[in-house]
Structures are given as C-alpha cells and as structure tokens.
N, CA, C and O of each residue as an XYZ file, in Angstrom:
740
protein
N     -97.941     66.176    -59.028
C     -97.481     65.169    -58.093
C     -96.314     65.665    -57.237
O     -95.740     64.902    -56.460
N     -95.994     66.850    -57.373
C     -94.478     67.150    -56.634
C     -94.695     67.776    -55.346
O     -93.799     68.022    -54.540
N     -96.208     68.078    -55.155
C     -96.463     68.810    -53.950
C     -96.847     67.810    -52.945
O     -96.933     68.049    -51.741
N     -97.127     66.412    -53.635
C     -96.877     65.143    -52.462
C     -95.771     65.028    -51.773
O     -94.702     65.573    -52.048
N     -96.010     64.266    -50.795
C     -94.377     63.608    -49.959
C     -94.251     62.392    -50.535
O     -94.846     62.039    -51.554
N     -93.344     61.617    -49.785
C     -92.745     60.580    -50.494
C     -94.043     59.270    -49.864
O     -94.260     58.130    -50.276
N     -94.511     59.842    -49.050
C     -95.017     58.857    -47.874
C     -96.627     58.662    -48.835
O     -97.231     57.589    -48.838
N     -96.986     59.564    -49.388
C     -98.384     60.113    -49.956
C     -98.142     59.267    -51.596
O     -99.069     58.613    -52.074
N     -97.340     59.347    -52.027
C     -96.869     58.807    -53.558
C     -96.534     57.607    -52.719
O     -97.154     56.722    -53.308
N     -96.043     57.146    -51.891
C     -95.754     55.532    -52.027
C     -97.411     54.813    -51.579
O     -97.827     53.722    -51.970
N     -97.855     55.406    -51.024
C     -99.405     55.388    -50.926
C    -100.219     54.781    -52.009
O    -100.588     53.645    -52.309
N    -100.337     55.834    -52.420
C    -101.384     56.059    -53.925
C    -100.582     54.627    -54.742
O    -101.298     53.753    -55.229
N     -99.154     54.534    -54.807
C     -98.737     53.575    -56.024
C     -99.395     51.847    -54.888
O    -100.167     51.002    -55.340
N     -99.036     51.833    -54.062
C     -99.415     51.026    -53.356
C    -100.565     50.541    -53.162
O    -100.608     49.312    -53.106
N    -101.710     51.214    -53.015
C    -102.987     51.964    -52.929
C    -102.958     51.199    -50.936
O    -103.987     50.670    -50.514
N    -101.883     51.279    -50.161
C    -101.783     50.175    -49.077
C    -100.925     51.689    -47.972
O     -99.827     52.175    -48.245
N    -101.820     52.127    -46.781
C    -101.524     53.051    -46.006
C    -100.332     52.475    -45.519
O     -99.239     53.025    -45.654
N    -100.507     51.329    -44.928
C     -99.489     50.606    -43.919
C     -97.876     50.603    -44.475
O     -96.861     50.808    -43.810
N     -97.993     50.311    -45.868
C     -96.842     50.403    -46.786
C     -95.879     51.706    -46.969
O     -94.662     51.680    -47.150
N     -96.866     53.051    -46.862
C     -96.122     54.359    -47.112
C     -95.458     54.517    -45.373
O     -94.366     54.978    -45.040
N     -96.770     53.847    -44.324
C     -95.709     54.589    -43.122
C     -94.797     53.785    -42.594
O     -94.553     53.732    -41.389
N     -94.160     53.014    -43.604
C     -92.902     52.267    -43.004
C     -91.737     53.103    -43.629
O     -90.729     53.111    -42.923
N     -91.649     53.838    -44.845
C     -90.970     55.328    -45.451
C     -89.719     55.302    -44.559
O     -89.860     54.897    -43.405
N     -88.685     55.639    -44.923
C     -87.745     56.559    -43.780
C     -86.923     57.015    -44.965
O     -86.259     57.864    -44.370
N     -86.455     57.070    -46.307
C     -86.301     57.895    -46.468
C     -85.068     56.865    -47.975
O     -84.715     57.194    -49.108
N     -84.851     55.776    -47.226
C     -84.037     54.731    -47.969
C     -84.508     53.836    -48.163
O     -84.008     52.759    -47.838
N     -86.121     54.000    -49.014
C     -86.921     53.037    -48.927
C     -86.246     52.063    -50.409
O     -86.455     52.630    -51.481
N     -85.600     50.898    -50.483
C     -85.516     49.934    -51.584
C     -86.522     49.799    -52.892
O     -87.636     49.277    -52.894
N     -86.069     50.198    -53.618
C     -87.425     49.998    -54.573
C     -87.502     48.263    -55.049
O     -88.502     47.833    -55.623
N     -86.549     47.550    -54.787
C     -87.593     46.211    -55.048
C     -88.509     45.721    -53.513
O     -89.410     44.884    -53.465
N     -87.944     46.536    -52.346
C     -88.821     46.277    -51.760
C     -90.185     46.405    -52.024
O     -91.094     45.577    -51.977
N     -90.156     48.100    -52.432
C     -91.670     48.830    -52.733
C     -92.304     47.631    -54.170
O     -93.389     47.050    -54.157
N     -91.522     47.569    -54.990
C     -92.315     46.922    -56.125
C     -92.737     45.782    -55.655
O     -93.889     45.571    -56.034
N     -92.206     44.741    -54.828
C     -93.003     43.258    -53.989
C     -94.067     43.152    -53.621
O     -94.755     42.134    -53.546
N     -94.423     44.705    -53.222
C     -95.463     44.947    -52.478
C     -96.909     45.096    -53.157
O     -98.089     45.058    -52.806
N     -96.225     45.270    -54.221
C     -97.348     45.687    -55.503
C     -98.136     44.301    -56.193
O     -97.660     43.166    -56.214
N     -99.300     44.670    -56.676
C     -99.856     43.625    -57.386
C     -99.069     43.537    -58.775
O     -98.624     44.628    -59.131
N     -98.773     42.345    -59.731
C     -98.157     41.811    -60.623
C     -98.766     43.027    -61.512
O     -98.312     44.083    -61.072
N     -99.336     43.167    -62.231
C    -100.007     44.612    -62.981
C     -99.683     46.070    -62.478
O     -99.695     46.925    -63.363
N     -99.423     46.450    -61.319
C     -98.938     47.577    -60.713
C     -97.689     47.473    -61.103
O     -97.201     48.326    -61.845
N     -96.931     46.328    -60.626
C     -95.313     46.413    -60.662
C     -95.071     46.635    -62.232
O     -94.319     47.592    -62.416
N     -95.575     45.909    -63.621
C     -94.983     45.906    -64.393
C     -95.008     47.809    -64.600
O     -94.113     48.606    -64.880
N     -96.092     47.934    -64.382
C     -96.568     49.402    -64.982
C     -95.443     50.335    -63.885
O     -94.676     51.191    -64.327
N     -95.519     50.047    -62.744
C     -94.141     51.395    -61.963
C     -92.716     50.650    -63.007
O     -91.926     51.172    -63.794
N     -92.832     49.781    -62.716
C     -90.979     49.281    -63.061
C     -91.174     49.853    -65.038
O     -90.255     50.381    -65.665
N     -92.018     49.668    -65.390
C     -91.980     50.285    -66.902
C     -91.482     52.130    -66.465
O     -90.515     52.716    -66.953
N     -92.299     52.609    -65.618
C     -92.498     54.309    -65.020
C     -90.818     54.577    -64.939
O     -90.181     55.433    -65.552
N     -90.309     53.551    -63.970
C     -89.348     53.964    -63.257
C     -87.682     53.843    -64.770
O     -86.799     54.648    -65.068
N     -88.028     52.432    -65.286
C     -87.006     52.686    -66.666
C     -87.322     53.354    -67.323
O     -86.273     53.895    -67.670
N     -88.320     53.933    -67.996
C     -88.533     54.924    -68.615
C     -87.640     56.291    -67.774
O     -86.532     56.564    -68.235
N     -88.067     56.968    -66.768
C     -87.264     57.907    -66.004
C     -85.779     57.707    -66.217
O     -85.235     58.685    -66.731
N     -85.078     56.795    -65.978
C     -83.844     56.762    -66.118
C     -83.492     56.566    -67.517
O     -82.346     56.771    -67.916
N     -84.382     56.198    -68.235
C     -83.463     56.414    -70.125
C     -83.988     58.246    -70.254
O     -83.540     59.070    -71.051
N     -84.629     58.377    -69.612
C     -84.747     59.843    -70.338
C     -83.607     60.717    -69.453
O     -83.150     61.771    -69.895
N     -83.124     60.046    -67.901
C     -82.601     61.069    -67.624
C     -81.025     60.803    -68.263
O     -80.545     61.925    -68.429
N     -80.067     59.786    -68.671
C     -79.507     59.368    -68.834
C     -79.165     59.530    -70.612
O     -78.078     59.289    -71.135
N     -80.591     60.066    -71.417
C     -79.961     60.305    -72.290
C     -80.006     61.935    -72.328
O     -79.864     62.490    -73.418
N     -80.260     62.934    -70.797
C     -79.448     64.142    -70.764
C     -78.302     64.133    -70.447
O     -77.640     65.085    -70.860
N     -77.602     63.097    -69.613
C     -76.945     63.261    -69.439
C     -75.823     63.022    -70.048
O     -74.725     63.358    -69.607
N     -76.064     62.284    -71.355
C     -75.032     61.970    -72.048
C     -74.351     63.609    -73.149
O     -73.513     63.736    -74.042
N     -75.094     64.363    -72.567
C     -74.498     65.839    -72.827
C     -73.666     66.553    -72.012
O     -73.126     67.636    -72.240
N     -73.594     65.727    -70.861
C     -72.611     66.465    -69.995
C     -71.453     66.709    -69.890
O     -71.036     66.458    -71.020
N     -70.493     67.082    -69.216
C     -68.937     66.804    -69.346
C     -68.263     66.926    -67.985
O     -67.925     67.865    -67.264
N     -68.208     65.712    -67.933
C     -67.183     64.927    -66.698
C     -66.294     65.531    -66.513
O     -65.502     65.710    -67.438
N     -65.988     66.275    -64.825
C     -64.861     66.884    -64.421
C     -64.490     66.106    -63.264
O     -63.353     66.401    -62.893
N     -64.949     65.370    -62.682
C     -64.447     64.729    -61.436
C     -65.546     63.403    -61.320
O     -66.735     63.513    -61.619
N     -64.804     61.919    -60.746
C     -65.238     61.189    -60.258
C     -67.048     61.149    -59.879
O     -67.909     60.383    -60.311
N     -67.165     62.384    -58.841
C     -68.480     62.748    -58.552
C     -69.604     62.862    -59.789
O     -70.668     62.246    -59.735
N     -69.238     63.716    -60.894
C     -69.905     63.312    -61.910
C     -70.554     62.136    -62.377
O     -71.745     62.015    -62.666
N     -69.590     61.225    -62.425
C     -69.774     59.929    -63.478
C     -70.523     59.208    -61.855
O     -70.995     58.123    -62.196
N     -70.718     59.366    -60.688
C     -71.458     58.905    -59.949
C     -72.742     59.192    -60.089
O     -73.481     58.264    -60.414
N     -73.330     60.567    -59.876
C     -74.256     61.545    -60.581
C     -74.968     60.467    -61.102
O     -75.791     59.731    -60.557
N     -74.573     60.480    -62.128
C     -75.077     60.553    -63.825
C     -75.034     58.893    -63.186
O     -76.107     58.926    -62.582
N     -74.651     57.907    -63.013
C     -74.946     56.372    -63.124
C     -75.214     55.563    -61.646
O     -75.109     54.337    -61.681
N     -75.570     56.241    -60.297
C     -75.723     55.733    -59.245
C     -77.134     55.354    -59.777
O     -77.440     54.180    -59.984
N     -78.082     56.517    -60.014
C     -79.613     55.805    -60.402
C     -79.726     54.733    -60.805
O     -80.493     53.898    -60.327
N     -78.668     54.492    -62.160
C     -78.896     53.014    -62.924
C     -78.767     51.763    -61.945
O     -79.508     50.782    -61.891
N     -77.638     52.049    -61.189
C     -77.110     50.938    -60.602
C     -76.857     50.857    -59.229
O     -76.111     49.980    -58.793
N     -77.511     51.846    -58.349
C     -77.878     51.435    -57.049
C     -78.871     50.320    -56.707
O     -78.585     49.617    -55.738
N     -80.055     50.058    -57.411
C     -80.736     48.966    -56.620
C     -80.851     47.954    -57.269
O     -81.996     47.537    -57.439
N     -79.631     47.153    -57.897
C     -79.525     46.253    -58.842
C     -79.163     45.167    -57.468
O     -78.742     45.360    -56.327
N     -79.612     43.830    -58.335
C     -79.001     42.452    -57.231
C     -78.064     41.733    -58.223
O     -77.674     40.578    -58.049
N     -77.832     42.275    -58.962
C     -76.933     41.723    -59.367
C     -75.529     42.869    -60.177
O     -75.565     44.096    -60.278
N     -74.486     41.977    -60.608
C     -73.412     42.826    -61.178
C     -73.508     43.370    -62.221
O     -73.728     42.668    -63.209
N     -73.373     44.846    -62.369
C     -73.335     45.259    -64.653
C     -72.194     46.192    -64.396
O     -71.810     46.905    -63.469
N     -71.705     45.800    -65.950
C     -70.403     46.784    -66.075
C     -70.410     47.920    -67.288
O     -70.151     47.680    -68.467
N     -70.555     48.450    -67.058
C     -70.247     49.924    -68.013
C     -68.822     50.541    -68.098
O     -67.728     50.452    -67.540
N     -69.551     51.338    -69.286
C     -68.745     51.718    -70.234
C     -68.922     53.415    -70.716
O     -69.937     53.649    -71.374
N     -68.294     54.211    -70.518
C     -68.606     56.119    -70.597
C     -67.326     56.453    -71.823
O     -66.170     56.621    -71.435
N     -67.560     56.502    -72.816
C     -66.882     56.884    -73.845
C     -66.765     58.472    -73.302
O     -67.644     59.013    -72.631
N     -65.552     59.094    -73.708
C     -66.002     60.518    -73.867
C     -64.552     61.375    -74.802
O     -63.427     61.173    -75.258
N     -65.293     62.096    -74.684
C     -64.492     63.113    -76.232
C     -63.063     63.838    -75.711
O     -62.691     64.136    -74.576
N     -62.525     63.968    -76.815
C     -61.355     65.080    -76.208
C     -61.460     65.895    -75.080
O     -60.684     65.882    -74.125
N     -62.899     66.934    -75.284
C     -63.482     67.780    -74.530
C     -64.184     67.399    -72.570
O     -64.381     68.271    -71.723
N     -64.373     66.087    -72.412
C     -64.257     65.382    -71.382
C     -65.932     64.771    -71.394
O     -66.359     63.971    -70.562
N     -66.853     65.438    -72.701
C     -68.080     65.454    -72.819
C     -68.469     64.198    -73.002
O     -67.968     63.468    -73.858
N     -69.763     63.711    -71.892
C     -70.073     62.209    -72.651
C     -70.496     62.206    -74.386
O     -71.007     63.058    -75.112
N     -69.969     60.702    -74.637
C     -70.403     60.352    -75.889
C     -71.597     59.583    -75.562
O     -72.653     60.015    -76.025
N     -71.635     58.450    -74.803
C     -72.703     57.688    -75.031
C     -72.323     56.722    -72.969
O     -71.674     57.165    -72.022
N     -72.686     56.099    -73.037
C     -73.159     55.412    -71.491
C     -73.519     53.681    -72.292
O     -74.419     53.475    -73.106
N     -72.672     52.792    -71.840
C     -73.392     51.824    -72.699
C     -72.949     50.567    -71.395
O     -71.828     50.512    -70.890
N     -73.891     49.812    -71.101
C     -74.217     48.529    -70.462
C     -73.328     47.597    -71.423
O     -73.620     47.470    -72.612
N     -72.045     46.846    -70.744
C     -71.365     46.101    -71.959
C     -71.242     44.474    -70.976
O     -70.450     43.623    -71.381
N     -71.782     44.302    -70.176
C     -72.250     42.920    -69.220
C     -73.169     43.072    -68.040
O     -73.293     44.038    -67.287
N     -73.779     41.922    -68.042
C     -74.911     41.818    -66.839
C     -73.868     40.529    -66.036
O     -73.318     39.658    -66.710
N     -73.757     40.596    -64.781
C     -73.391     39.271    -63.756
C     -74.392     38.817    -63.306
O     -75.500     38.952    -63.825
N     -74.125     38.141    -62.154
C     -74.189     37.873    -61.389
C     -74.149     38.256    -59.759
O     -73.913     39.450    -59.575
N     -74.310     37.571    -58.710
C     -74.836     38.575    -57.423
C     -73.603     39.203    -57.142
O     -73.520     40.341    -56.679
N     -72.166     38.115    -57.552
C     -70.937     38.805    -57.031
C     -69.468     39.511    -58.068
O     -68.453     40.171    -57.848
N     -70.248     38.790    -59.403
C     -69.098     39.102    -60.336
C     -69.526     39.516    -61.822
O     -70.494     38.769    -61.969
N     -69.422     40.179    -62.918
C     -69.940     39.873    -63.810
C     -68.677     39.903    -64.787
O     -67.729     40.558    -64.354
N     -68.509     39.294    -66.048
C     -67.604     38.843    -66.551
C     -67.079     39.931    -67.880
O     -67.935     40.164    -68.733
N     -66.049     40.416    -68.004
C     -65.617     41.656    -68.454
C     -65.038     41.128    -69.819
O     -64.402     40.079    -69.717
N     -65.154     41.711    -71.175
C     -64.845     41.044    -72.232
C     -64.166     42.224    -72.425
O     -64.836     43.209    -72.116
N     -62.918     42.481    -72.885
C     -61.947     44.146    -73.289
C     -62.176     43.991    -74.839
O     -62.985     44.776    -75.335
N     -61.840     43.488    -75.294
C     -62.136     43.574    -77.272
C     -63.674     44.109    -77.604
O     -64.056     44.640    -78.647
N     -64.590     43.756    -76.176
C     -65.957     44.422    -76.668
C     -65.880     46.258    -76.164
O     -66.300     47.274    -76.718
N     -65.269     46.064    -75.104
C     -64.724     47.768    -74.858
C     -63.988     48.162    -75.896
O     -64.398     49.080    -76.606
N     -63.209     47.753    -76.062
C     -61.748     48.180    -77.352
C     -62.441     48.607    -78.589
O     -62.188     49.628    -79.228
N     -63.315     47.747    -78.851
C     -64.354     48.507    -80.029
C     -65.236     49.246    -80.243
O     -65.366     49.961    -81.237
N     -66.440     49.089    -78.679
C     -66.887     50.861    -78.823
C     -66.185     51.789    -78.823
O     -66.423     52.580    -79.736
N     -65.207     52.107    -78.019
C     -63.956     53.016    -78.229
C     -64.049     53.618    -79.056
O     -64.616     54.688    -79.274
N     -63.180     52.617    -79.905
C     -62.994     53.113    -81.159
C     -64.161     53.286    -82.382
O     -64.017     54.035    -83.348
N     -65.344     52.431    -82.131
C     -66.478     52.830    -83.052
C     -66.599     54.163    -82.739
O     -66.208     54.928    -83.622
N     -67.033     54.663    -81.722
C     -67.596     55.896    -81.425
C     -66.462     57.221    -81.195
O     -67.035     58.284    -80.958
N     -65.154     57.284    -81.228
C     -64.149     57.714    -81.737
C     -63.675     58.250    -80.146
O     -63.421     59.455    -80.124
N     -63.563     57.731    -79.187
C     -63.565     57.917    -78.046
C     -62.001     58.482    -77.809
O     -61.039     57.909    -78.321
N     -61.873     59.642    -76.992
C     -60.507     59.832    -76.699
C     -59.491     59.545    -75.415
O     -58.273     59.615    -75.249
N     -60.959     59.085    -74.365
C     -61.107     58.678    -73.017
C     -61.996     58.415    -72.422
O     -62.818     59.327    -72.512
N     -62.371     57.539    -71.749
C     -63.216     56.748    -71.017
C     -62.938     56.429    -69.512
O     -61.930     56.538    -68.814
N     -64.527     55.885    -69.215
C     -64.323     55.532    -68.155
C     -65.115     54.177    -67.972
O     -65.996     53.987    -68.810
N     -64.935     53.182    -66.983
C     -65.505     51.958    -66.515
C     -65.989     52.021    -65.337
O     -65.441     52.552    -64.371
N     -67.057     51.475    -65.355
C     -68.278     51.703    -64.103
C     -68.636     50.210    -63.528
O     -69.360     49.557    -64.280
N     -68.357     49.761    -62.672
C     -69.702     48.727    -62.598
C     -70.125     49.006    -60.710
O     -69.641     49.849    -59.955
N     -70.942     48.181    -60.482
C     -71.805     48.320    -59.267
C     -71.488     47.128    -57.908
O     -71.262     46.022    -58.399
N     -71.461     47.122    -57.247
C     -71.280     45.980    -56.263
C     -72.408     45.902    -55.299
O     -72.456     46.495    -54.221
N     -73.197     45.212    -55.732
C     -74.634     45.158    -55.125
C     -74.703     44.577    -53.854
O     -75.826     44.554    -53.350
N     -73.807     44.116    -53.234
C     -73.431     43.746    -51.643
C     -73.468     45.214    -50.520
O     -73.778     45.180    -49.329
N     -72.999     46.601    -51.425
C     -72.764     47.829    -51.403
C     -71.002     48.536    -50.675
O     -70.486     49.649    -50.569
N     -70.676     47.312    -50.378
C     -69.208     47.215    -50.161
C     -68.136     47.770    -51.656
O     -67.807     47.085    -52.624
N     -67.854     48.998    -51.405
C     -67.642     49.332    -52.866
C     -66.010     49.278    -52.686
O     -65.515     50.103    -53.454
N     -65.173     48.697    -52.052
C     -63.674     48.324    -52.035
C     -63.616     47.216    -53.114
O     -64.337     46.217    -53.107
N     -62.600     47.530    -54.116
C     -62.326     46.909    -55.103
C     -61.900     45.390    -55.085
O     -60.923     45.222    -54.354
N     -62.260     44.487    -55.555
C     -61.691     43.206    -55.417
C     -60.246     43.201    -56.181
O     -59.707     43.984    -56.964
N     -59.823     41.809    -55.519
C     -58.427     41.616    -56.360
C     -58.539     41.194    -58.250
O     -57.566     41.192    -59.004
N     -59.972     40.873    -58.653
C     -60.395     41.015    -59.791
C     -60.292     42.541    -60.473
O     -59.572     42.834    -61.427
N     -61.275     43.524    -59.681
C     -61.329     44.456    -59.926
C     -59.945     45.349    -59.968
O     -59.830     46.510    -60.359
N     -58.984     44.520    -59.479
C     -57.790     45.716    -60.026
C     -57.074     45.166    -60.996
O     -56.491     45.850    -61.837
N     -57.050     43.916    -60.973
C     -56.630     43.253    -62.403
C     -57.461     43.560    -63.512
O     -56.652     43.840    -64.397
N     -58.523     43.663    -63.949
C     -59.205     43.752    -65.182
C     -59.392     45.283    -65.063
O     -60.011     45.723    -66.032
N     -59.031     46.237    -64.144
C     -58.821     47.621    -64.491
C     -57.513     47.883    -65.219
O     -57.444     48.614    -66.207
N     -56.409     47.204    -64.643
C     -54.695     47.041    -65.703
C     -55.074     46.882    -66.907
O     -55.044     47.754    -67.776
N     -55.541     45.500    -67.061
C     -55.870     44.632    -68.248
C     -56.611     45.662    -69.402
O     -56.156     45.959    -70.507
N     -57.762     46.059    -68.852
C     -58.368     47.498    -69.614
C     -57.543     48.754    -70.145
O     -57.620     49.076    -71.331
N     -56.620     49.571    -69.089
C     -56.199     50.025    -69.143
C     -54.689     50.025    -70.113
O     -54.342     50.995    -70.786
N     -53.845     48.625    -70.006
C     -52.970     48.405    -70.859
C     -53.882     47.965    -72.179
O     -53.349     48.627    -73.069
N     -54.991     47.195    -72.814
C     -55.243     47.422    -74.229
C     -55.973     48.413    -74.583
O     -56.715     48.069    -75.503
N     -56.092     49.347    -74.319
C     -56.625     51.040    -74.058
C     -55.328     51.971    -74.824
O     -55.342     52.726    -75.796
N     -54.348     51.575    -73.992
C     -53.089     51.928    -74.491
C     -52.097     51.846    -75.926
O     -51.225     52.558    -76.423
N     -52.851     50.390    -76.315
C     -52.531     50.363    -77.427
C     -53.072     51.130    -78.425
O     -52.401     51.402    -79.421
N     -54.491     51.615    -78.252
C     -55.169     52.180    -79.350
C     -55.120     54.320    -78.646
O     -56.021     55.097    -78.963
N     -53.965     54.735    -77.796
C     -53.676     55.845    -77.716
C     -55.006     56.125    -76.723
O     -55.205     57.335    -76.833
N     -55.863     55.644    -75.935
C     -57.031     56.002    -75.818
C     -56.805     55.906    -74.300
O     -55.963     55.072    -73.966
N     -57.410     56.615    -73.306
C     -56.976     57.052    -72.258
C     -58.114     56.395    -71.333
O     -59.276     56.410    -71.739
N     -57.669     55.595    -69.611
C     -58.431     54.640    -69.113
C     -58.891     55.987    -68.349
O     -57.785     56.044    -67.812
N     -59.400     56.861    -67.948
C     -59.928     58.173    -67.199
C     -59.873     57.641    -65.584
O     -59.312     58.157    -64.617
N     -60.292     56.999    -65.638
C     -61.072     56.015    -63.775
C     -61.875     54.552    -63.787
O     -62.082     54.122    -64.922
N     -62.214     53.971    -63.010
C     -62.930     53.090    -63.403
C     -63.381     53.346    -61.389
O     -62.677     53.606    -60.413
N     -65.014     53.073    -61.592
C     -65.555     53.231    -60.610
C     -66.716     52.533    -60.265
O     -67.525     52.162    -61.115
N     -66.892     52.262    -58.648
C     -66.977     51.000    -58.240
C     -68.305     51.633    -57.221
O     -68.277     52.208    -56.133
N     -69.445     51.230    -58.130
C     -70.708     52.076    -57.337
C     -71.639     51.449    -56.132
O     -72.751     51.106    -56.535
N     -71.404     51.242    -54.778
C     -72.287     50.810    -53.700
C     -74.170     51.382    -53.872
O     -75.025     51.597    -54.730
N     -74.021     51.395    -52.833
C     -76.180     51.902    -52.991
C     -75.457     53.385    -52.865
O     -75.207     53.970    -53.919
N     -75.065     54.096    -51.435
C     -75.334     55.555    -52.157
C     -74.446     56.143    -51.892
O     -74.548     57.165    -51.214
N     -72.577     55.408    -52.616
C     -71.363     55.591    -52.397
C     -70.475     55.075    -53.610
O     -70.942     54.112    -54.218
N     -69.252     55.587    -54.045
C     -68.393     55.076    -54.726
C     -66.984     55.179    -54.227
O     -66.553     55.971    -53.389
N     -66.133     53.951    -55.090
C     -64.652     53.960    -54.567
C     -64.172     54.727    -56.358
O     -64.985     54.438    -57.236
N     -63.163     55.462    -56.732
C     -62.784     55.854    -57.826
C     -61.294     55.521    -57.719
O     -60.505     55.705    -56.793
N     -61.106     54.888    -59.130
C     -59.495     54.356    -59.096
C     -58.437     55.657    -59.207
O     -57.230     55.739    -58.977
N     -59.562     56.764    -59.723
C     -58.713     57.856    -59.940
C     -58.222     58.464    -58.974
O     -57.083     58.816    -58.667
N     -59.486     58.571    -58.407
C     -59.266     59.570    -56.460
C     -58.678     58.933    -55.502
O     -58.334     59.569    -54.506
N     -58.425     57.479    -55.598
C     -57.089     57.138    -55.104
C     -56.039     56.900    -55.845
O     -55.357     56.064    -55.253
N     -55.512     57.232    -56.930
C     -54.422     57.752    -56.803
C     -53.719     56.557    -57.835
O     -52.726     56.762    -58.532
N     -54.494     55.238    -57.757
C     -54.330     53.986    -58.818
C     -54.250     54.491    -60.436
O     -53.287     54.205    -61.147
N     -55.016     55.016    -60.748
C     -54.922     54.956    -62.396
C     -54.941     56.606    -62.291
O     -54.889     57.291    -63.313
C-alpha cells in the first residue's frame, strides 16, 4: 500500500472517486470517516486506533530532549479530537518515557484536571519528571487563564513530592505552545 498516493488510498477506503479528489493534503479524518458507510467507519476508525497504540507504545521508549519531542510522539493522538483530553508523560531520571497516560476527556472547550490523580501516577510509576499535555481542539494553542493556573497548581503539588513539572504543552491541529520554550515553567 505505500506505493499508493494519498488520493488512491482515500479512494479505495471510500470506494467514492469524487471523495479522494477533494485531497489537498490536510484532509480531516472525521471528515473522511462521515463519508464512509457505518461498517467502513467502524472498521478504518478501529485501523486508525490500532496505528496509534502501536505507535505510541514505541514511543514510550524514547527520551525527551526538547518540547518538539513530546509533540512528535502525541500530536497524532490529539490533533483531530473535538473535544478536550489531558495527559500525562511520566519520565525517568534519564528523560526516557515511562508510560503516556490519558488522565481526562472534556469537553469542546475545557476538560477538568484532577492533580491527586496526577500526584499518584507519579509516584506509582516512580516518576522523576513529567510532563502535561492536553489539546485545544479550536487549534488556537495560546494558553488560557485556566491553563496557567492549573499548570502552577500542578507544578506546586509536584513539588511537594520532589518530582519535577518538565513543561506542560498545549497541542493545536499541527502546532504547539510549550510552557517551557517560553520561558514560564
């Protein structure tokens, strides 16, 4: 399948010509899945989560050196979401992921951040630093006045348990803002 174009594979999943030559290149995948019969969609949208747990549990071998990384590794998850999720990137002394874990689903504009449920993977999984992810599905990735309060809030009970807030980053469709790379945390 790799010697297709994108235009030829949206085709075939479609089985609908008219559908591939509308293509440009930023095609939405809930657009593409609408398009599909109820039996097609479950079977791509099964295709397409499947792809991202397998790529996602390589990547939980990696080791985070910059902002760009932890984009990498979690824009897939959470570029074409309509709604808000917030994550969670444990990682080791060594800067290596431990694990990637989904710790709330929102809503279109907010989703609701619990720290005692962070505070304890942390420390379940013996974390020495972390990072916080979530998505802004509007794609406006400038932080709200929420978003810098519950990055403190994180960051000061983080502190108590010696455990280090790394960044917390704020993922648009195919852009991020990082609290680190400006200069905030």
């Amino acid at each position: 399948m790799r010697e297709v174009t994108d235009n030829e594979l949206i085709s075939e999943l479609t089985n609908k010509q008219a559908v591939s030559e509308e293509w440009t290149g930023e095609y939405r995948l809930e657009r593409l899945f609408n398009s599909l019969t109820p039996h097609r969609r479950r079977i791509a949208m099964a295709a397409v989560e499947l792809y991202k747990r397998r790529n996602t549990a390589r990547d939980k071998r990696k080791t985070i050196h910059n902002s760009r990384d932890v984009f990498d590794i979690m824009q897939p998850l959470l570029c074409d979401l309509d709604n808000e999720e917030f994550w969670l990137m444990p990682l080791n002394q060594a800067g290596r992921v431990i694990d990637t874990v989904r710790t709330t689903m929102g809503g279109i504009c907010n989703t609701p951040v619990d720290i005692r449920l962070i505070m304890r993977k942390l420390v379940e999984v013996a974390a020495s630093t972390f990072i916080v992810i979530h998505n802004h599905p509007s794609g406006n990735i400038q932080p709200s006045t929420d978003d810098r309060r519950i990055t403190e809030a994180i960051r000061r009970a983080a502190e108590i348990f010696r455990i280090h807030l790394h960044d917390h980053i704020i993922i648009g469709h195919n852009s991020y803002y990082s609290f680190s790379d400006e200069g905030i945390l």
